[in-house]
Coordinates of C-alpha atoms in Angstrom, one line a residue:
X1 CA -29.8 49.7 13.4
X2 CA -32.3 49.9 14.8
X3 CA -33.9 48.2 18.4
X4 CA -35.2 44.5 17.9
X5 CA -38.9 45.1 18.0
X6 CA -39.2 41.5 19.5
X7 CA -37.1 42.2 21.9
X8 CA -38.9 45.3 22.9
X9 CA -43.1 43.8 21.9
X10 CA -42.5 40.6 25.0
X11 CA -41.9 42.8 27.1
X12 CA -44.7 45.6 25.8
X13 CA -46.9 42.0 25.7
X14 CA -46.4 41.6 29.2
X15 CA -47.1 44.8 30.7
X16 CA -50.0 45.4 29.3
X17 CA -51.2 42.0 30.9
X18 CA -50.8 44.1 34.1
X19 CA -51.5 47.2 33.6
X20 CA -54.4 46.9 35.7
X21 CA -52.6 46.3 38.6
X22 CA -49.7 48.4 38.9
X23 CA -50.6 51.7 38.6
X24 CA -47.2 52.8 37.1
X25 CA -47.9 50.8 34.4
X26 CA -49.1 53.5 31.5
X27 CA -45.4 55.2 32.1
X28 CA -43.4 52.7 31.8
X29 CA -45.2 51.6 28.8
X30 CA -43.8 55.4 27.1
X31 CA -40.8 54.9 28.1
X32 CA -40.4 51.1 26.7
X33 CA -41.8 53.0 23.3
X34 CA -38.6 55.7 23.1
X35 CA -36.1 53.0 23.0
X36 CA -38.0 52.3 19.7
X37 CA -37.3 55.9 19.1
X38 CA -34.3 57.2 19.4
X39 CA -32.6 53.7 18.3
X40 CA -30.7 55.3 15.6
X41 CA -29.4 58.3 17.8
X42 CA -27.3 57.1 21.0
X43 CA -27.2 58.6 23.5
X44 CA -31.1 59.8 23.2
X45 CA -31.1 55.5 23.7
X46 CA -28.3 55.7 27.0
X47 CA -30.5 58.6 27.9
X48 CA -34.2 56.1 27.5
X49 CA -32.7 53.2 29.5
X50 CA -31.3 54.9 31.7
X51 CA -35.4 56.0 32.7
X52 CA -36.5 52.6 31.5
X53 CA -34.5 50.3 32.7
X54 CA -35.0 51.0 36.8
X55 CA -38.7 50.9 36.2
X56 CA -38.3 47.0 34.7
X57 CA -36.1 45.8 36.8
X58 CA -37.6 46.5 40.0
X59 CA -41.3 44.4 38.4
X60 CA -38.1 41.8 37.5
X61 CA -36.8 41.7 41.4
X62 CA -39.1 43.1 43.7
X63 CA -42.6 42.9 41.7
X64 CA -41.7 39.0 40.5
X65 CA -44.6 39.7 38.1
X66 CA -42.0 40.9 35.0
X67 CA -39.7 36.8 33.3
X68 CA -36.4 38.0 33.9
X69 CA -36.0 36.1 30.3
X70 CA -37.6 38.7 28.9
X71 CA -35.3 41.7 30.6
X72 CA -33.0 39.8 29.8
X73 CA -33.2 40.1 26.4
X74 CA -34.4 43.4 26.1
X75 CA -31.4 44.1 28.1
X76 CA -28.9 42.1 25.2
X77 CA -30.4 44.0 22.7
X78 CA -29.7 47.1 23.7
X79 CA -26.4 46.2 24.9
X80 CA -25.5 45.4 21.7
X81 CA -26.2 49.0 20.7
X82 CA -23.1 50.5 22.7
X83 CA -25.4 51.4 25.7
X84 CA -23.8 50.4 28.9
X85 CA -27.2 49.1 31.1
X86 CA -25.5 50.8 34.6
X87 CA -25.4 53.9 35.5
X88 CA -21.7 55.2 35.4
X89 CA -20.4 54.9 38.2
X90 CA -21.7 51.2 39.4
X91 CA -20.0 51.0 35.6
X92 CA -16.0 52.0 37.0
X93 CA -16.4 50.5 40.4
X94 CA -17.6 47.2 38.2
X95 CA -14.3 47.9 36.7
X96 CA -12.2 47.9 39.4
X97 CA -14.1 44.8 41.5
X98 CA -13.2 43.0 37.6
X99 CA -9.5 44.2 38.3
X100 CA -8.4 42.6 41.6
X101 CA -10.2 39.7 40.4
X102 CA -8.5 39.2 38.0
X103 CA -5.5 39.1 40.3
X104 CA -7.0 36.4 41.9
X105 CA -9.1 33.9 39.8
X106 CA -6.2 31.6 38.1
X107 CA -7.8 30.6 35.2
X108 CA -4.9 29.4 33.2
X109 CA -2.2 27.1 34.4
X110 CA 0.6 29.2 32.5
X111 CA 0.9 32.0 31.1
X112 CA -1.0 32.0 28.3
X113 CA 0.1 34.9 26.3
X114 CA 3.2 33.0 26.2
X115 CA 1.0 31.4 23.4
X116 CA -1.4 33.6 22.3
X117 CA 1.0 36.6 21.6
X118 CA 5.0 35.8 22.5
X119 CA 6.3 39.1 21.3
X120 CA 4.5 41.0 24.0
X121 CA 6.1 42.0 26.2
X122 CA 6.0 44.1 30.0
X123 CA 2.3 45.6 30.3
X124 CA 1.5 44.1 27.0
X125 CA 2.3 40.6 28.2
X126 CA -0.4 41.7 31.4
X127 CA -3.0 42.7 29.2
X128 CA -2.8 39.6 26.9
X129 CA -3.5 37.7 30.7
X130 CA -6.4 40.1 31.8
X131 CA -8.3 39.8 28.0
X132 CA -7.1 36.5 27.9
X133 CA -9.5 35.9 31.2
X134 CA -12.2 37.9 31.1
X135 CA -12.7 36.2 27.5
X136 CA -13.2 32.6 29.4
X137 CA -15.4 34.6 31.8
X138 CA -17.4 36.1 29.2
X139 CA -17.6 33.1 26.8
X140 CA -16.8 30.0 29.6
X141 CA -17.1 30.9 32.9
X142 CA -18.1 27.3 34.3
X143 CA -14.3 26.6 33.1
X144 CA -12.5 29.5 34.2
X145 CA -14.5 30.0 37.8
X146 CA -13.4 27.8 40.9
X147 CA -15.4 24.5 41.4
X148 CA -19.0 25.4 42.5
X149 CA -19.1 29.4 42.2
X150 CA -20.9 31.5 39.6
X151 CA -19.9 35.4 38.4
X152 CA -22.6 36.1 40.9
X153 CA -20.5 35.1 44.2
X154 CA -17.6 37.0 42.6
X155 CA -18.8 39.9 43.2
X156 CA -20.8 39.8 45.8
X157 CA -19.4 42.0 49.0
X158 CA -15.9 40.1 50.5
X159 CA -15.5 42.2 54.1
X160 CA -17.0 43.2 57.4
X161 CA -16.1 46.8 57.9
X162 CA -17.8 46.6 61.6
X163 CA -15.5 46.3 64.3
X164 CA -14.5 43.6 66.6
X165 CA -16.7 45.0 69.5
X166 CA -19.5 45.7 67.1
X167 CA -19.5 42.2 66.3
X168 CA -19.4 41.2 70.1
X169 CA -22.3 42.8 71.4
X170 CA -24.7 41.4 67.8
X171 CA -23.6 38.5 69.2
X172 CA -24.7 38.4 72.2
X173 CA -27.6 40.5 71.5
X174 CA -28.9 37.1 68.9
X175 CA -28.1 35.0 71.8
X176 CA -30.2 36.2 74.1
X177 CA -33.2 36.7 71.8
X178 CA -32.4 33.6 69.9
X179 CA -32.2 30.9 72.9
X180 CA -35.7 30.6 73.2
X181 CA -36.3 30.0 70.5
X182 CA -33.7 27.4 69.0
X183 CA -34.6 25.7 72.6
X184 CA -37.9 25.1 72.0
X185 CA -37.1 24.2 67.5
X186 CA -34.8 21.8 69.2
X187 CA -37.5 19.9 71.8
X188 CA -40.1 20.0 68.4
X189 CA -37.6 18.7 66.2
X190 CA -36.5 15.5 68.4
X191 CA -39.9 14.9 69.9
X192 CA -40.8 11.1 68.3
X193 CA -43.8 12.3 68.0
X194 CA -44.9 12.8 64.5
X195 CA -47.7 15.6 64.8
X196 CA -45.5 17.9 66.8
X197 CA -41.9 17.0 64.5
X198 CA -43.6 17.3 60.9
X199 CA -45.2 20.7 61.8
X200 CA -41.8 22.6 63.1
X201 CA -39.6 20.7 59.9
X202 CA -41.8 22.1 57.5
X203 CA -41.7 25.7 58.8
X204 CA -38.1 24.8 58.8
X205 CA -38.5 23.8 54.9
X206 CA -39.7 27.4 54.2
X207 CA -36.9 29.2 55.8
X208 CA -34.5 27.6 54.0
X209 CA -36.9 28.2 50.8
X210 CA -37.3 31.8 51.7
X211 CA -33.3 31.8 52.4
X212 CA -32.7 30.9 49.2
X213 CA -35.5 32.8 46.9
X214 CA -33.8 36.1 46.3
X215 CA -30.8 34.4 44.2
X216 CA -32.1 30.6 43.1
X217 CA -34.6 30.2 40.7
X218 CA -37.7 28.7 42.1
X219 CA -37.5 25.9 39.1
X220 CA -34.6 24.4 40.4
X221 CA -35.4 21.2 42.0
X222 CA -34.4 22.2 45.4
X223 CA -36.7 24.9 45.8
X224 CA -39.1 22.6 44.2
X225 CA -38.6 20.2 47.6
X226 CA -38.4 22.7 49.8
X227 CA -41.4 24.4 49.0
X228 CA -43.7 20.8 48.1
X229 CA -45.4 19.1 50.8
X230 CA -42.8 16.6 53.1
X231 CA -42.9 13.7 51.1
X232 CA -43.1 10.2 53.1
X233 CA -40.5 8.7 54.7
X234 CA -40.0 6.6 57.1
X235 CA -37.5 9.0 59.2
X236 CA -38.5 12.1 58.2
X237 CA -35.2 14.6 60.7
X238 CA -32.9 12.5 58.4
X239 CA -34.7 13.5 55.1
X240 CA -34.7 17.2 56.9
X241 CA -30.8 16.7 56.8
X242 CA -30.2 15.7 53.5
X243 CA -32.8 18.9 52.3
X244 CA -30.4 20.7 54.6
X245 CA -27.3 19.4 52.7
X246 CA -28.7 20.9 49.3
X247 CA -29.2 24.3 50.3
X248 CA -26.0 24.8 52.1
X249 CA -24.7 24.0 48.9
X250 CA -27.1 26.0 46.8
X251 CA -25.2 28.4 49.3
X252 CA -22.2 28.3 48.0
X253 CA -22.5 28.5 45.0
X254 CA -23.7 32.1 45.0
X255 CA -22.0 33.0 48.0
X256 CA -19.0 35.7 48.3
X257 CA -15.5 33.1 49.1
X258 CA -14.4 34.6 52.5
X259 CA -18.1 32.3 53.3
X260 CA -16.3 29.2 51.5
X261 CA -14.0 28.2 54.9
X262 CA -17.2 28.3 56.8
X263 CA -19.7 26.6 54.4
X264 CA -17.3 23.6 54.0
X265 CA -16.8 23.1 57.3
X266 CA -20.4 22.6 58.6
X267 CA -21.6 19.7 55.4
X268 CA -18.1 18.3 56.3
X269 CA -19.6 17.6 59.8
X270 CA -23.6 17.4 58.5
X271 CA -22.2 14.8 56.1
X272 CA -20.3 12.9 58.4
X273 CA -23.7 12.1 60.7
X274 CA -24.7 8.7 60.0
X275 CA -28.0 9.7 60.0
X276 CA -29.9 6.0 60.5
X277 CA -28.3 4.9 63.0
X278 CA -26.8 7.7 66.0
X279 CA -30.1 8.5 67.8
X280 CA -33.6 10.8 67.2
X281 CA -31.7 13.5 70.0
X282 CA -28.2 13.9 68.3
X283 CA -29.6 14.1 65.2
X284 CA -31.8 16.9 66.1
X285 CA -29.0 18.8 67.4
X286 CA -26.8 18.5 64.4
X287 CA -29.7 19.7 62.8
X288 CA -30.7 23.0 64.9
X289 CA -27.0 23.4 64.7
X290 CA -26.9 23.5 61.2
X291 CA -30.4 25.7 60.3
X292 CA -28.6 28.2 62.8
X293 CA -25.4 28.3 60.3
X294 CA -28.1 28.5 57.0
X295 CA -30.8 31.1 57.9
X296 CA -27.5 33.3 59.8
X297 CA -25.4 32.8 56.1
X298 CA -28.8 33.0 54.1
X299 CA -29.1 36.6 55.6
X300 CA -25.3 37.4 54.8
X301 CA -25.7 36.6 51.1
X302 CA -29.0 37.9 51.3
X303 CA -28.0 41.4 53.0
X304 CA -24.9 40.8 50.3
X305 CA -26.6 40.9 47.1
X306 CA -29.4 43.4 48.1
X307 CA -25.8 45.4 47.9
X308 CA -24.6 43.9 44.8
X309 CA -28.5 44.5 42.8
X310 CA -28.9 47.4 44.0
X311 CA -25.3 48.3 42.1
X312 CA -24.7 45.9 39.1
X313 CA -28.4 44.1 38.7
X314 CA -28.6 40.6 38.6
X315 CA -26.3 37.6 36.9
X316 CA -27.1 37.7 33.2
X317 CA -25.9 42.0 33.8
X318 CA -22.4 41.1 35.2
X319 CA -21.9 38.7 31.8
X320 CA -22.9 41.5 29.7
X321 CA -20.3 44.5 31.3
X322 CA -17.5 41.0 31.6
X323 CA -17.7 41.2 27.8
X324 CA -18.1 44.6 27.2
X325 CA -14.6 44.7 29.5
X326 CA -13.0 41.4 28.0
X327 CA -13.8 43.6 24.1
X328 CA -12.7 47.0 25.3
X329 CA -9.1 44.9 26.9
X330 CA -9.0 42.9 24.1
X331 CA -9.0 45.7 21.8
X332 CA -6.5 47.7 23.8
X333 CA -3.7 44.7 23.6
X334 CA -4.3 43.7 20.0
X335 CA -3.2 48.0 19.2
X336 CA -1.0 48.1 21.3
X337 CA 0.7 45.4 19.8
X338 CA 0.5 45.7 15.9
X339 CA -1.3 49.9 15.5
X340 CA -4.3 50.2 13.8
X341 CA -2.8 50.7 10.3
X342 CA -0.4 46.9 10.7
X343 CA -4.4 45.1 11.8
X344 CA -6.3 46.5 8.8
X345 CA -3.0 45.8 5.9
X346 CA -2.7 42.1 7.5
X347 CA -6.6 41.7 7.6
X348 CA -7.1 42.9 4.1
X349 CA -4.8 40.2 2.7
X350 CA -6.1 37.5 5.2
X351 CA -9.6 38.1 4.0
X352 CA -8.7 38.5 0.3
X353 CA -11.2 39.4 -2.3
X354 CA -13.0 42.1 -1.3
X355 CA -16.4 40.2 -2.4
X356 CA -15.7 37.1 0.3
X357 CA -16.8 36.8 3.6
X358 CA -14.5 37.1 6.4
X359 CA -16.8 34.1 8.3
X360 CA -16.1 31.5 4.5
X361 CA -12.3 32.1 5.6
X362 CA -12.2 31.7 9.1
X363 CA -14.5 28.5 8.6
X364 CA -12.1 27.6 5.6
X365 CA -9.2 27.8 8.3
X366 CA -11.2 25.8 10.7
X367 CA -11.8 23.5 8.5
X368 CA -7.8 23.8 7.3
X369 CA -7.2 21.0 10.6
X370 CA -3.8 22.8 10.7
X371 CA -2.8 22.7 14.6
X372 CA -4.3 27.0 15.1
X373 CA -1.9 26.9 18.5
X374 CA 0.9 26.5 16.2
X375 CA 1.0 28.4 13.0
X376 CA -0.3 31.7 14.0
X377 CA 0.4 33.0 11.0
X378 CA -3.1 31.6 9.9
X379 CA -5.1 34.1 11.8
X380 CA -4.7 38.4 11.6
X381 CA -4.6 40.5 14.4
X382 CA -8.0 40.2 15.3
X383 CA -8.4 37.0 15.8
X384 CA -5.5 35.6 17.8
X385 CA -7.4 35.9 21.0
X386 CA -9.7 33.6 19.6
X387 CA -6.9 30.8 18.6
X388 CA -8.3 28.3 22.0
X389 CA -11.4 28.8 21.3
X390 CA -10.9 27.9 17.6
X391 CA -8.6 25.0 18.6
X392 CA -11.4 23.9 19.9
X393 CA -13.7 24.1 17.4
X394 CA -11.0 22.1 15.0
X395 CA -11.5 19.5 17.9
X396 CA -15.0 19.2 17.7
X397 CA -14.8 19.7 13.6
X398 CA -13.1 16.3 13.6
X399 CA -14.7 14.9 16.0
X400 CA -18.1 14.7 13.9
X401 CA -16.4 14.6 10.6
X402 CA -14.9 10.9 12.1
X403 CA -18.2 10.4 13.9
X404 CA -20.1 10.9 10.8
X405 CA -17.4 8.6 8.6
X406 CA -17.8 6.3 10.8
X407 CA -21.9 5.8 11.3
X408 CA -21.5 5.0 7.4
X409 CA -20.0 1.8 8.5
X410 CA -22.8 0.7 10.3
X411 CA -25.7 3.3 9.3
X412 CA -29.0 4.4 10.8
X413 CA -31.5 2.3 11.1
X414 CA -35.5 3.7 10.1
X415 CA -37.9 3.3 12.8
X416 CA -39.6 0.4 10.7
X417 CA -37.0 -1.8 9.9
X418 CA -35.6 -1.7 14.0
X419 CA -39.3 -2.7 15.0
X420 CA -39.1 -6.2 12.9
X421 CA -35.0 -6.5 13.4
X422 CA -35.5 -6.6 17.3
X423 CA -39.3 -6.7 18.1
X424 CA -40.1 -5.4 21.4
X425 CA -36.1 -6.0 22.8
X426 CA -35.3 -3.0 25.0
X427 CA -32.2 -3.6 25.4
X428 CA -30.8 -3.6 21.7
X429 CA -33.4 -1.1 20.8
X430 CA -31.5 1.5 23.5
X431 CA -28.3 0.2 22.2
X432 CA -29.1 1.1 18.6
X433 CA -30.9 4.5 20.0
X434 CA -27.0 5.2 21.9
X435 CA -24.6 4.1 19.4
X436 CA -23.9 7.5 17.7
X437 CA -23.9 9.0 21.4
X438 CA -21.4 6.2 23.1
X439 CA -18.9 6.7 19.7
X440 CA -19.1 10.8 20.3
X441 CA -17.9 9.7 23.9
X442 CA -15.2 7.9 22.9
X443 CA -13.8 10.4 20.3
X444 CA -14.0 12.8 23.4
X445 CA -13.4 15.6 20.8
X446 CA -15.7 18.0 23.5
X447 CA -13.4 20.0 25.7
X448 CA -16.9 21.5 27.8
X449 CA -16.9 17.5 28.5
X450 CA -13.7 15.7 27.8
X451 CA -10.3 16.5 29.5
X452 CA -7.7 13.4 28.6
X453 CA -6.7 13.1 24.9
X454 CA -8.1 9.8 23.2
X455 CA -6.5 6.8 24.0
X456 CA -5.0 4.1 22.2
X457 CA -8.0 2.2 24.3
X458 CA -10.7 4.6 23.1
X459 CA -9.9 3.6 19.7
X460 CA -10.2 -0.2 20.0
X461 CA -13.5 0.8 22.1
X462 CA -14.8 2.8 19.3
X463 CA -14.3 -0.9 17.3
X464 CA -15.6 -3.1 18.9
X465 CA -18.4 -1.1 19.1
X466 CA -18.7 -0.5 15.8
X467 CA -18.5 -4.9 15.6
X468 CA -20.8 -5.2 18.0
X469 CA -23.8 -2.7 17.2
X470 CA -23.0 -4.9 13.1
X471 CA -23.0 -8.8 15.4
X472 CA -26.6 -8.3 17.1
X473 CA -27.9 -6.7 13.7
X474 CA -26.5 -10.3 11.9
X475 CA -28.0 -12.8 14.7
X476 CA -27.6 -15.5 12.3
X477 CA -25.3 -14.3 9.7
X478 CA -23.7 -16.7 7.5
X479 CA -20.2 -17.1 6.1
X480 CA -17.0 -16.0 7.3
X481 CA -18.4 -13.8 10.3
X482 CA -15.2 -13.4 10.9
X483 CA -14.2 -11.8 8.4
X484 CA -16.0 -9.6 8.1
X485 CA -15.9 -8.2 11.3
X486 CA -11.9 -8.2 10.8
X487 CA -12.9 -5.9 7.3
X488 CA -14.8 -3.3 9.7
X489 CA -12.2 -3.4 12.2
X490 CA -9.7 -2.8 9.4
X491 CA -12.5 0.4 7.9
X492 CA -13.1 1.8 11.3
X493 CA -9.3 2.5 11.8
X494 CA -8.3 3.2 8.8
X495 CA -11.4 5.9 9.2
X496 CA -9.6 7.2 12.3
X497 CA -5.8 7.3 11.3
X498 CA -5.9 8.2 7.7
X499 CA -7.0 12.4 7.0
X500 CA -6.7 11.5 3.3
X501 CA -10.3 8.5 3.8
X502 CA -12.2 9.2 0.3
X503 CA -15.5 9.2 3.0
X504 CA -14.0 11.7 5.8
X505 CA -12.9 14.4 2.2
X506 CA -16.9 13.9 1.4
X507 CA -18.7 14.7 4.6
X508 CA -15.9 17.1 6.0
X509 CA -16.7 18.9 2.9
X510 CA -20.7 18.3 2.9
X511 CA -20.2 19.6 7.0
X512 CA -18.0 22.9 5.9
X513 CA -20.7 23.7 3.1
X514 CA -24.0 22.9 5.4
X515 CA -22.0 24.9 7.7
X516 CA -21.3 28.6 5.5
X517 CA -24.4 28.0 4.9
X518 CA -25.9 28.1 8.8
X519 CA -23.6 30.7 9.5
X520 CA -24.5 33.3 6.4
X521 CA -28.6 33.0 8.1
X522 CA -28.6 35.8 10.8
X523 CA -28.7 34.3 14.7
X524 CA -32.0 36.5 15.6
X525 CA -34.4 35.7 12.8
X526 CA -35.5 38.0 11.0
X527 CA -38.5 40.7 12.5
X528 CA -42.2 39.6 11.3
X529 CA -43.2 42.0 8.6
X530 CA -46.1 43.9 8.7
X531 CA -48.0 43.4 5.9
X532 CA -48.0 40.5 3.0
X533 CA -45.1 40.4 0.9
X534 CA -46.8 39.8 -2.1
X535 CA -50.1 41.2 -3.2
X536 CA -52.0 39.2 -5.3
X537 CA -55.6 40.2 -5.7
X538 CA -57.2 41.4 -8.9
X539 CA -55.0 37.4 -10.4
X540 CA -55.6 34.6 -9.8
X541 CA -54.0 32.3 -8.3
X542 CA -51.2 29.4 -9.4
X543 CA -53.1 25.9 -8.8
X544 CA -51.7 24.3 -5.5
X545 CA -50.3 20.5 -6.5
X546 CA -52.3 18.9 -3.1
X547 CA -51.9 15.3 -2.4
X548 CA -54.5 12.9 -3.4
X549 CA -56.5 11.5 0.0
X550 CA -56.2 8.6 1.2
X551 CA -58.8 6.1 0.6
X552 CA -58.1 3.9 3.9

């Protein structure tokens, strides 16, 4: 399959804009064209990518003139054709580091192989656990990684290989050279005169920005604040200390785990300061101490980061390599457990008709709401590793059905009706606008935001949300409102508890049909045609009906 022209053209258009200011752009554009001509030859495509990718990466990371998202889009397109984005020797080292990572990260509380493949023994059992962990890191890194860490941080350099004597010598030199600088800085920061204190704080803001710039987006709120003029404040030193704490938290998110304890100790010390109640001199001393640590840690992380970038590229490349490793590990485990012949036979039996689309069959399994974790026979071998994800999809699917069914009891009102009903009552309008959101939160179907099972109190809350909205819409209701509210409560509970409720069944079918239609469409939009879809020259065009213009 040819390389997507959209991905290549996005890079080409940006490079064309830069052509006058960068001498090697012409060469890069030529190499970019070779990607397209080699797209059906994997060997030639690998060679073309190896030639052009270092230049593109330099434009992103060093020159900062090419948007990283544009580069990432092209890299993902190249990777989808089975091309290795990283040189082979670095890829082998990546695999070794990833293997060490699997041993360090406890992504699961239990042995997942007991759930996914209870028949796996010995090395295959270990392979199942490794494959699942890699899969989790590839698809849901925030859920699999230690709190506050990023993929990049886990591949940073872990150890300082220098001897203690070398470290001590460097420390002595730094102490002598930097003492005068920090003494002057402390004197300026602790000065009661804003004319002396503020210029020095501005320098430190810029220092923190520079320390974070290699690995934190400039659009991050902290980076925006550090690079902007100082905001008005009654205590600029206390504000500076707050930004120092935020900067250290950002450093922790990208540093190697070996540095976490040092950063945590500094953070604990800074966060325990009563900024508005300690003497200015004490606050200045703690700020300077924290800045010393932050700038030193920033340089340490920058050194690690530069070494990392030369080998692996940015975090999106790490994610791509993890996905490749996950696919490789998963394939080895499944083939090792079942064998190729059995996999093919079970797949055909599960899929059924040759003319059928396997994604429709998969959606039927999800839509059946039969518990996948307790019924391994519902899926063929190639999809066994997806059971956890598909079980979560079932939870989401059920949550959508219940939410939509309950919403039918108090349908969403048109803007005109809302305006007539509530006039300028902003509280009521806000409750109307957020009703479905509150309902979804109480149902607790989203595994990414909810970590507990729905309780009886949650169900009571759902019922009361429905009744409360009905009351708000009918403040002057006549007749037996108590009977109406009791009916609403009963209907809401029936929708929640009855799997075969007619409304649920109807909406389930509609949702399933809609999902099948959506998944049948390409994830990546089809490339725009270079010419017209049809030619009408020489023939009369069919008149197009138009609405009459308004007389008003």
